[in-house]
């Protein structure tokens, strides 16, 4: 079974579009509530909830994360920048996992994953702090051998391979090449003892191919599920994607 990490950032994006300035003055009408969505998503079969607390707080807010920490029945995966401030926040919050993602141009590798090679000392400091606190770190990286090898060397237990380049190439002649590099990345990470997750740009169509990647543990999916939920509701949107991830199971 491939697990589903439901990313609810874009529920908060819709809320912030209206209530960024004056949430307190709107009483109980502040909507939509990402925590309610997360609980409904869990009930529909999501195996964990993912949120990205960005430094600019453009969607998820600190209060959302604390409420999720208190109310989730599954796992909380906190995506965050690799900074001392966010490391301190995660040590207080104690999510089940943190996923280190790039937020600035300089931290980004070829296709958009975290450049672990170019930010080795900072990544090591964060992974060490999390390992010391019993929080598992996932590194969101491109499927490149140098990034994967260093993730293992720095003792990060999990990698999330960036599927964005593949998703962007889906309707182009480059798709097979991108899929092959994801496949090789999964094999390499597994050989090194890493748990292999993947995410970004996965949807109801490309899941048919993505699910064939070897050694996949969990997929983190947000935009496509939130978009589908506008028409079907979150329950059906989650159930349908999970069924496509694991047909016949
Ligand atoms: N994984 C990571 C590390 C992310 O930052 C995101 C959000 O951009 C996702 C997965 C989910 O991507 P999407 O919203 O395209 O499904």
PDB file of C-alpha atoms and ligand atoms in Angstrom:
ATOM      1  CA  UNK A   1       0.000   0.000   0.000  1.00  0.00           C
ATOM      2  CA  UNK A   2       1.290   3.439  -0.914  1.00  0.00           C
ATOM      3  CA  UNK A   3       0.314   5.933   1.786  1.00  0.00           C
ATOM      4  CA  UNK A   4      -1.262   9.326   1.152  1.00  0.00           C
ATOM      5  CA  UNK A   5      -0.053  12.479   2.840  1.00  0.00           C
ATOM      6  CA  UNK A   6      -2.779  15.066   2.277  1.00  0.00           C
ATOM      7  CA  UNK A   7      -1.343  18.561   1.854  1.00  0.00           C
ATOM      8  CA  UNK A   8      -3.948  21.119   2.960  1.00  0.00           C
ATOM      9  CA  UNK A   9      -1.989  24.336   2.258  1.00  0.00           C
ATOM     10  CA  UNK A  10      -4.349  25.486  -0.466  1.00  0.00           C
ATOM     11  CA  UNK A  11      -7.380  25.339   1.798  1.00  0.00           C
ATOM     12  CA  UNK A  12      -5.542  27.984   3.828  1.00  0.00           C
ATOM     13  CA  UNK A  13      -4.717  29.834   0.593  1.00  0.00           C
ATOM     14  CA  UNK A  14      -8.449  30.312  -0.028  1.00  0.00           C
ATOM     15  CA  UNK A  15      -9.050  31.439   3.561  1.00  0.00           C
ATOM     16  CA  UNK A  16      -6.180  33.934   3.423  1.00  0.00           C
ATOM     17  CA  UNK A  17      -7.506  35.377   0.158  1.00  0.00           C
ATOM     18  CA  UNK A  18     -10.371  36.843   2.176  1.00  0.00           C
ATOM     19  CA  UNK A  19      -9.315  36.898   5.834  1.00  0.00           C
ATOM     20  CA  UNK A  20      -5.633  37.821   5.777  1.00  0.00           C
ATOM     21  CA  UNK A  21      -6.134  41.268   7.289  1.00  0.00           C
ATOM     22  CA  UNK A  22      -8.909  40.954   9.831  1.00  0.00           C
ATOM     23  CA  UNK A  23      -9.546  37.358  10.824  1.00  0.00           C
ATOM     24  CA  UNK A  24     -10.479  38.265  14.413  1.00  0.00           C
ATOM     25  CA  UNK A  25     -13.295  40.611  13.345  1.00  0.00           C
ATOM     26  CA  UNK A  26     -15.041  37.934  11.290  1.00  0.00           C
ATOM     27  CA  UNK A  27     -16.102  35.799  14.231  1.00  0.00           C
ATOM     28  CA  UNK A  28     -16.998  32.248  13.307  1.00  0.00           C
ATOM     29  CA  UNK A  29     -17.248  33.115   9.629  1.00  0.00           C
ATOM     30  CA  UNK A  30     -13.534  32.692   8.883  1.00  0.00           C
ATOM     31  CA  UNK A  31     -13.603  29.995   6.202  1.00  0.00           C
ATOM     32  CA  UNK A  32     -12.608  27.518   4.951  1.00  0.00           C
ATOM     33  CA  UNK A  33     -10.966  25.997   8.014  1.00  0.00           C
ATOM     34  CA  UNK A  34      -7.975  23.809   7.073  1.00  0.00           C
ATOM     35  CA  UNK A  35      -8.159  21.879  10.344  1.00  0.00           C
ATOM     36  CA  UNK A  36     -11.743  20.792   9.629  1.00  0.00           C
ATOM     37  CA  UNK A  37     -10.617  19.769   6.137  1.00  0.00           C
ATOM     38  CA  UNK A  38      -7.744  17.754   7.624  1.00  0.00           C
ATOM     39  CA  UNK A  39     -10.079  15.849   9.955  1.00  0.00           C
ATOM     40  CA  UNK A  40     -12.469  15.061   7.101  1.00  0.00           C
ATOM     41  CA  UNK A  41      -9.494  14.012   4.969  1.00  0.00           C
ATOM     42  CA  UNK A  42      -8.325  11.620   7.670  1.00  0.00           C
ATOM     43  CA  UNK A  43     -11.794  10.141   7.888  1.00  0.00           C
ATOM     44  CA  UNK A  44     -11.733   9.544   4.114  1.00  0.00           C
ATOM     45  CA  UNK A  45      -8.450   7.665   4.339  1.00  0.00           C
ATOM     46  CA  UNK A  46      -5.552  10.140   4.316  1.00  0.00           C
ATOM     47  CA  UNK A  47      -2.672   8.532   6.198  1.00  0.00           C
ATOM     48  CA  UNK A  48      -1.168  11.807   7.328  1.00  0.00           C
ATOM     49  CA  UNK A  49      -1.591  15.565   7.004  1.00  0.00           C
ATOM     50  CA  UNK A  50       1.073  17.844   5.547  1.00  0.00           C
ATOM     51  CA  UNK A  51       1.342  21.604   5.960  1.00  0.00           C
ATOM     52  CA  UNK A  52       4.012  24.042   4.896  1.00  0.00           C
ATOM     53  CA  UNK A  53       4.503  26.838   7.408  1.00  0.00           C
ATOM     54  CA  UNK A  54       6.185  29.325   5.100  1.00  0.00           C
ATOM     55  CA  UNK A  55       8.320  32.138   6.408  1.00  0.00           C
ATOM     56  CA  UNK A  56       5.975  34.625   4.690  1.00  0.00           C
ATOM     57  CA  UNK A  57       2.933  32.841   6.233  1.00  0.00           C
ATOM     58  CA  UNK A  58       1.160  33.122   2.907  1.00  0.00           C
ATOM     59  CA  UNK A  59      -1.234  30.246   3.643  1.00  0.00           C
ATOM     60  CA  UNK A  60      -0.845  28.107   6.769  1.00  0.00           C
ATOM     61  CA  UNK A  61      -0.539  30.072  10.031  1.00  0.00           C
ATOM     62  CA  UNK A  62       1.150  29.005  13.268  1.00  0.00           C
ATOM     63  CA  UNK A  63      -2.218  28.659  14.963  1.00  0.00           C
ATOM     64  CA  UNK A  64      -3.323  26.129  12.315  1.00  0.00           C
ATOM     65  CA  UNK A  65      -0.279  24.010  13.013  1.00  0.00           C
ATOM     66  CA  UNK A  66      -0.841  23.977  16.778  1.00  0.00           C
ATOM     67  CA  UNK A  67      -4.509  23.067  16.305  1.00  0.00           C
ATOM     68  CA  UNK A  68      -3.496  20.227  13.970  1.00  0.00           C
ATOM     69  CA  UNK A  69      -0.961  18.986  16.495  1.00  0.00           C
ATOM     70  CA  UNK A  70      -3.748  18.693  19.061  1.00  0.00           C
ATOM     71  CA  UNK A  71      -6.448  17.196  16.890  1.00  0.00           C
ATOM     72  CA  UNK A  72      -4.987  14.841  14.262  1.00  0.00           C
ATOM     73  CA  UNK A  73      -5.530  11.124  14.611  1.00  0.00           C
ATOM     74  CA  UNK A  74      -2.858  10.261  12.018  1.00  0.00           C
ATOM     75  CA  UNK A  75       0.515  11.980  11.525  1.00  0.00           C
ATOM     76  CA  UNK A  76       1.540  15.597  11.153  1.00  0.00           C
ATOM     77  CA  UNK A  77       4.238  16.332   8.582  1.00  0.00           C
ATOM     78  CA  UNK A  78       5.569  19.885   8.849  1.00  0.00           C
ATOM     79  CA  UNK A  79       7.219  21.248   5.721  1.00  0.00           C
ATOM     80  CA  UNK A  80       9.593  24.058   6.547  1.00  0.00           C
ATOM     81  CA  UNK A  81      12.639  26.018   5.518  1.00  0.00           C
ATOM     82  CA  UNK A  82      15.970  24.876   6.876  1.00  0.00           C
ATOM     83  CA  UNK A  83      16.530  27.802   9.249  1.00  0.00           C
ATOM     84  CA  UNK A  84      17.365  28.095  12.960  1.00  0.00           C
ATOM     85  CA  UNK A  85      13.961  29.781  13.578  1.00  0.00           C
ATOM     86  CA  UNK A  86      11.976  26.962  11.976  1.00  0.00           C
ATOM     87  CA  UNK A  87      14.161  24.339  13.656  1.00  0.00           C
ATOM     88  CA  UNK A  88      13.353  25.905  17.044  1.00  0.00           C
ATOM     89  CA  UNK A  89       9.647  25.983  16.150  1.00  0.00           C
ATOM     90  CA  UNK A  90       9.651  22.293  15.150  1.00  0.00           C
ATOM     91  CA  UNK A  91      11.408  21.294  18.362  1.00  0.00           C
ATOM     92  CA  UNK A  92       8.598  22.969  20.323  1.00  0.00           C
ATOM     93  CA  UNK A  93       5.800  21.600  18.144  1.00  0.00           C
ATOM     94  CA  UNK A  94       7.156  18.045  17.848  1.00  0.00           C
ATOM     95  CA  UNK A  95       5.472  16.993  14.583  1.00  0.00           C
ATOM     96  CA  UNK A  96       5.866  13.361  13.564  1.00  0.00           C
ATOM     97  CA  UNK A  97       8.078  14.367  10.651  1.00  0.00           C
ATOM     98  CA  UNK A  98       9.571  17.524   9.239  1.00  0.00           C
ATOM     99  CA  UNK A  99      10.204  17.900   5.539  1.00  0.00           C
ATOM    100  CA  UNK A 100      12.926  20.385   4.669  1.00  0.00           C
ATOM    101  CA  UNK A 101      12.068  22.371   1.553  1.00  0.00           C
ATOM    102  CA  UNK A 102      13.726  25.307  -0.197  1.00  0.00           C
ATOM    103  CA  UNK A 103      12.109  28.721   0.113  1.00  0.00           C
ATOM    104  CA  UNK A 104      14.811  30.908  -1.439  1.00  0.00           C
ATOM    105  CA  UNK A 105      16.280  30.826  -4.925  1.00  0.00           C
ATOM    106  CA  UNK A 106      19.793  30.081  -3.606  1.00  0.00           C
ATOM    107  CA  UNK A 107      18.635  26.899  -1.837  1.00  0.00           C
ATOM    108  CA  UNK A 108      17.141  25.325  -4.944  1.00  0.00           C
ATOM    109  CA  UNK A 109      18.791  22.538  -6.938  1.00  0.00           C
ATOM    110  CA  UNK A 110      18.405  21.935 -10.662  1.00  0.00           C
ATOM    111  CA  UNK A 111      14.689  21.201 -10.827  1.00  0.00           C
ATOM    112  CA  UNK A 112      13.544  22.812  -7.604  1.00  0.00           C
ATOM    113  CA  UNK A 113      14.334  20.456  -4.725  1.00  0.00           C
ATOM    114  CA  UNK A 114      16.411  21.421  -1.709  1.00  0.00           C
ATOM    115  CA  UNK A 115      20.077  21.721  -2.661  1.00  0.00           C
ATOM    116  CA  UNK A 116      21.476  19.585   0.158  1.00  0.00           C
ATOM    117  CA  UNK A 117      24.920  19.572  -1.462  1.00  0.00           C
ATOM    118  CA  UNK A 118      25.079  23.366  -1.584  1.00  0.00           C
ATOM    119  CA  UNK A 119      23.625  23.827   1.925  1.00  0.00           C
ATOM    120  CA  UNK A 120      25.276  20.903   3.662  1.00  0.00           C
ATOM    121  CA  UNK A 121      26.094  22.547   7.008  1.00  0.00           C
ATOM    122  CA  UNK A 122      22.623  24.045   7.456  1.00  0.00           C
ATOM    123  CA  UNK A 123      20.864  20.814   6.532  1.00  0.00           C
ATOM    124  CA  UNK A 124      23.129  18.805   8.827  1.00  0.00           C
ATOM    125  CA  UNK A 125      22.401  21.125  11.776  1.00  0.00           C
ATOM    126  CA  UNK A 126      18.664  20.700  11.307  1.00  0.00           C
ATOM    127  CA  UNK A 127      18.781  16.916  10.754  1.00  0.00           C
ATOM    128  CA  UNK A 128      20.987  16.491  13.841  1.00  0.00           C
ATOM    129  CA  UNK A 129      18.588  18.560  15.964  1.00  0.00           C
ATOM    130  CA  UNK A 130      15.593  16.527  14.765  1.00  0.00           C
ATOM    131  CA  UNK A 131      17.349  13.184  15.229  1.00  0.00           C
ATOM    132  CA  UNK A 132      18.200  14.279  18.781  1.00  0.00           C
ATOM    133  CA  UNK A 133      14.531  15.043  19.454  1.00  0.00           C
ATOM    134  CA  UNK A 134      13.147  11.850  17.898  1.00  0.00           C
ATOM    135  CA  UNK A 135      11.556  13.702  14.962  1.00  0.00           C
ATOM    136  CA  UNK A 136      12.114  12.129  11.553  1.00  0.00           C
ATOM    137  CA  UNK A 137      13.462  14.407   8.829  1.00  0.00           C
ATOM    138  CA  UNK A 138      12.533  14.103   5.196  1.00  0.00           C
ATOM    139  CA  UNK A 139      14.562  15.988   2.589  1.00  0.00           C
ATOM    140  CA  UNK A 140      12.626  17.234  -0.445  1.00  0.00           C
ATOM    141  CA  UNK A 141      15.175  16.740  -3.214  1.00  0.00           C
ATOM    142  CA  UNK A 142      15.513  16.193  -6.920  1.00  0.00           C
ATOM    143  CA  UNK A 143      16.145  12.586  -7.952  1.00  0.00           C
ATOM    144  CA  UNK A 144      19.873  13.255  -8.320  1.00  0.00           C
ATOM    145  CA  UNK A 145      22.450  10.806  -7.027  1.00  0.00           C
ATOM    146  CA  UNK A 146      24.605  13.412  -5.271  1.00  0.00           C
ATOM    147  CA  UNK A 147      21.620  14.797  -3.318  1.00  0.00           C
ATOM    148  CA  UNK A 148      20.341  11.329  -2.391  1.00  0.00           C
ATOM    149  CA  UNK A 149      23.765  10.079  -1.294  1.00  0.00           C
ATOM    150  CA  UNK A 150      24.320  13.113   0.909  1.00  0.00           C
ATOM    151  CA  UNK A 151      20.853  12.757   2.470  1.00  0.00           C
ATOM    152  CA  UNK A 152      21.840   9.265   3.604  1.00  0.00           C
ATOM    153  CA  UNK A 153      25.254  10.437   4.784  1.00  0.00           C
ATOM    154  CA  UNK A 154      23.686  13.192   6.901  1.00  0.00           C
ATOM    155  CA  UNK A 155      21.439  10.536   8.500  1.00  0.00           C
ATOM    156  CA  UNK A 156      18.115  11.895   7.272  1.00  0.00           C
ATOM    157  CA  UNK A 157      15.831   8.833   7.413  1.00  0.00           C
ATOM    158  CA  UNK A 158      13.492   9.906   4.583  1.00  0.00           C
ATOM    159  CA  UNK A 159      13.736  11.559   1.179  1.00  0.00           C
ATOM    160  CA  UNK A 160      10.811  13.029  -0.745  1.00  0.00           C
ATOM    161  CA  UNK A 161      11.687  12.971  -4.417  1.00  0.00           C
ATOM    162  CA  UNK A 162      10.469  16.046  -6.305  1.00  0.00           C
ATOM    163  CA  UNK A 163       8.035  14.933  -8.993  1.00  0.00           C
ATOM    164  CA  UNK A 164       7.465  18.467 -10.348  1.00  0.00           C
ATOM    165  CA  UNK A 165       9.745  18.156 -13.371  1.00  0.00           C
ATOM    166  CA  UNK A 166       8.024  14.885 -14.302  1.00  0.00           C
ATOM    167  CA  UNK A 167       4.554  16.411 -13.830  1.00  0.00           C
ATOM    168  CA  UNK A 168       5.483  19.425 -15.965  1.00  0.00           C
ATOM    169  CA  UNK A 169       6.815  17.143 -18.693  1.00  0.00           C
ATOM    170  CA  UNK A 170       3.792  14.844 -18.631  1.00  0.00           C
ATOM    171  CA  UNK A 171       2.397  15.950 -21.987  1.00  0.00           C
ATOM    172  CA  UNK A 172       5.810  16.445 -23.621  1.00  0.00           C
ATOM    173  CA  UNK A 173       8.437  14.135 -25.146  1.00  0.00           C
ATOM    174  CA  UNK A 174      10.566  14.547 -21.959  1.00  0.00           C
ATOM    175  CA  UNK A 175       8.206  12.583 -19.760  1.00  0.00           C
ATOM    176  CA  UNK A 176       9.951   9.200 -20.177  1.00  0.00           C
ATOM    177  CA  UNK A 177      13.328  10.722 -19.278  1.00  0.00           C
ATOM    178  CA  UNK A 178      11.906  12.387 -16.155  1.00  0.00           C
ATOM    179  CA  UNK A 179      10.189   9.176 -15.122  1.00  0.00           C
ATOM    180  CA  UNK A 180      13.413   7.247 -15.557  1.00  0.00           C
ATOM    181  CA  UNK A 181      15.333   9.638 -13.345  1.00  0.00           C
ATOM    182  CA  UNK A 182      12.633   9.282 -10.663  1.00  0.00           C
ATOM    183  CA  UNK A 183      12.856   5.509 -10.992  1.00  0.00           C
ATOM    184  CA  UNK A 184      16.629   5.512 -10.608  1.00  0.00           C
ATOM    185  CA  UNK A 185      16.310   7.922  -7.683  1.00  0.00           C
ATOM    186  CA  UNK A 186      13.887   5.607  -5.887  1.00  0.00           C
ATOM    187  CA  UNK A 187      16.185   2.627  -6.396  1.00  0.00           C
ATOM    188  CA  UNK A 188      19.252   4.539  -5.202  1.00  0.00           C
ATOM    189  CA  UNK A 189      17.502   5.906  -2.098  1.00  0.00           C
ATOM    190  CA  UNK A 190      16.142   2.477  -1.205  1.00  0.00           C
ATOM    191  CA  UNK A 191      19.593   0.893  -1.632  1.00  0.00           C
ATOM    192  CA  UNK A 192      20.948   3.397   0.873  1.00  0.00           C
ATOM    193  CA  UNK A 193      18.261   2.476   3.401  1.00  0.00           C
ATOM    194  CA  UNK A 194      16.200   5.643   2.979  1.00  0.00           C
ATOM    195  CA  UNK A 195      12.401   5.690   3.146  1.00  0.00           C
ATOM    196  CA  UNK A 196      11.225   6.892  -0.271  1.00  0.00           C
ATOM    197  CA  UNK A 197       8.406   9.436  -0.535  1.00  0.00           C
ATOM    198  CA  UNK A 198       7.523  11.615  -3.500  1.00  0.00           C
ATOM    199  CA  UNK A 199       5.451  14.668  -4.213  1.00  0.00           C
ATOM    200  CA  UNK A 200       4.590  17.827  -6.140  1.00  0.00           C
ATOM    201  CA  UNK A 201       2.321  18.022  -9.147  1.00  0.00           C
ATOM    202  CA  UNK A 202       0.818  14.555  -8.681  1.00  0.00           C
ATOM    203  CA  UNK A 203      -2.784  14.339  -9.900  1.00  0.00           C
ATOM    204  CA  UNK A 204      -5.607  11.930 -10.795  1.00  0.00           C
ATOM    205  CA  UNK A 205      -4.068  11.257 -14.218  1.00  0.00           C
ATOM    206  CA  UNK A 206      -0.324  10.985 -13.696  1.00  0.00           C
ATOM    207  CA  UNK A 207      -0.850   8.829 -10.573  1.00  0.00           C
ATOM    208  CA  UNK A 208      -1.394   5.869 -12.930  1.00  0.00           C
ATOM    209  CA  UNK A 209       2.306   6.048 -13.845  1.00  0.00           C
ATOM    210  CA  UNK A 210       3.712   7.476 -10.600  1.00  0.00           C
ATOM    211  CA  UNK A 211       2.336   4.590  -8.579  1.00  0.00           C
ATOM    212  CA  UNK A 212       4.591   2.210 -10.553  1.00  0.00           C
ATOM    213  CA  UNK A 213       7.750   3.799  -9.125  1.00  0.00           C
ATOM    214  CA  UNK A 214       9.633   1.250  -7.012  1.00  0.00           C
ATOM    215  CA  UNK A 215       9.852   1.361  -3.196  1.00  0.00           C
ATOM    216  CA  UNK A 216       7.335   4.179  -2.744  1.00  0.00           C
ATOM    217  CA  UNK A 217       6.238   4.629   0.840  1.00  0.00           C
ATOM    218  CA  UNK A 218       4.103   7.784   0.732  1.00  0.00           C
ATOM    219  CA  UNK A 219       2.957  10.414  -1.746  1.00  0.00           C
ATOM    220  CA  UNK A 220       2.299  13.982  -0.634  1.00  0.00           C
ATOM    221  CA  UNK A 221      -0.494  15.474  -2.695  1.00  0.00           C
ATOM    222  CA  UNK A 222      -2.241  18.804  -2.291  1.00  0.00           C
ATOM    223  CA  UNK A 223      -3.349  20.967  -5.183  1.00  0.00           C
ATOM    224  CA  UNK A 224      -5.072  18.283  -7.198  1.00  0.00           C
ATOM    225  CA  UNK A 225      -7.078  16.912  -4.261  1.00  0.00           C
ATOM    226  CA  UNK A 226      -8.121  20.355  -3.013  1.00  0.00           C
ATOM    227  CA  UNK A 227      -9.179  21.288  -6.559  1.00  0.00           C
ATOM    228  CA  UNK A 228     -11.210  18.105  -7.000  1.00  0.00           C
ATOM    229  CA  UNK A 229     -12.800  18.600  -3.578  1.00  0.00           C
ATOM    230  CA  UNK A 230     -14.394  21.849  -4.797  1.00  0.00           C
ATOM    231  CA  UNK A 231     -16.621  19.725  -7.020  1.00  0.00           C
ATOM    232  CA  UNK A 232     -16.953  16.450  -5.148  1.00  0.00           C
ATOM    233  CA  UNK A 233     -16.216  17.260  -1.529  1.00  0.00           C
ATOM    234  CA  UNK A 234     -13.035  16.207   0.247  1.00  0.00           C
ATOM    235  CA  UNK A 235     -14.318  12.752   1.149  1.00  0.00           C
ATOM    236  CA  UNK A 236     -14.754  11.586  -2.424  1.00  0.00           C
ATOM    237  CA  UNK A 237     -11.645  13.437  -3.601  1.00  0.00           C
ATOM    238  CA  UNK A 238      -9.444  11.570  -1.107  1.00  0.00           C
ATOM    239  CA  UNK A 239     -11.107   8.190  -1.628  1.00  0.00           C
ATOM    240  CA  UNK A 240     -10.803   8.451  -5.417  1.00  0.00           C
ATOM    241  CA  UNK A 241      -7.113   9.327  -5.360  1.00  0.00           C
ATOM    242  CA  UNK A 242      -6.310   6.626  -2.826  1.00  0.00           C
ATOM    243  CA  UNK A 243      -8.118   4.095  -4.990  1.00  0.00           C
ATOM    244  CA  UNK A 244      -6.044   5.196  -8.003  1.00  0.00           C
ATOM    245  CA  UNK A 245      -2.848   4.976  -5.939  1.00  0.00           C
ATOM    246  CA  UNK A 246      -3.589   1.410  -4.880  1.00  0.00           C
ATOM    247  CA  UNK A 247      -5.936  -0.167  -7.423  1.00  0.00           C
ATOM    248  CA  UNK A 248      -7.448  -3.436  -6.277  1.00  0.00           C
ATOM    249  CA  UNK A 249      -6.398  -2.969  -2.645  1.00  0.00           C
TER     250      UNK A 249
HETATM  251  N1  LIG B   1       5.651  17.916  -1.452  1.00  0.00           N
HETATM  252  C1  LIG B   1       6.234  19.085  -1.109  1.00  0.00           C
HETATM  253  C2  LIG B   1       7.572  19.040  -0.463  1.00  0.00           C
HETATM  254  C3  LIG B   1       5.594  20.317  -1.344  1.00  0.00           C
HETATM  255  O1  LIG B   1       6.185  21.461  -1.008  1.00  0.00           O
HETATM  256  C4  LIG B   1       4.309  20.296  -1.933  1.00  0.00           C
HETATM  257  C5  LIG B   1       3.578  21.570  -2.163  1.00  0.00           C
HETATM  258  O2  LIG B   1       4.150  22.311  -3.118  1.00  0.00           O
HETATM  259  C6  LIG B   1       3.741  19.070  -2.263  1.00  0.00           C
HETATM  260  C7  LIG B   1       4.433  17.887  -2.017  1.00  0.00           C
HETATM  261  C8  LIG B   1       2.378  18.976  -2.870  1.00  0.00           C
HETATM  262  O3  LIG B   1       2.399  19.477  -4.155  1.00  0.00           O
HETATM  263  P1  LIG B   1       1.020  19.636  -4.937  1.00  0.00           P
HETATM  264  O4  LIG B   1       0.253  20.704  -4.235  1.00  0.00           O
HETATM  265  O5  LIG B   1       1.457  20.003  -6.309  1.00  0.00           O
HETATM  266  O6  LIG B   1       0.315  18.325  -4.868  1.00  0.00           O
END
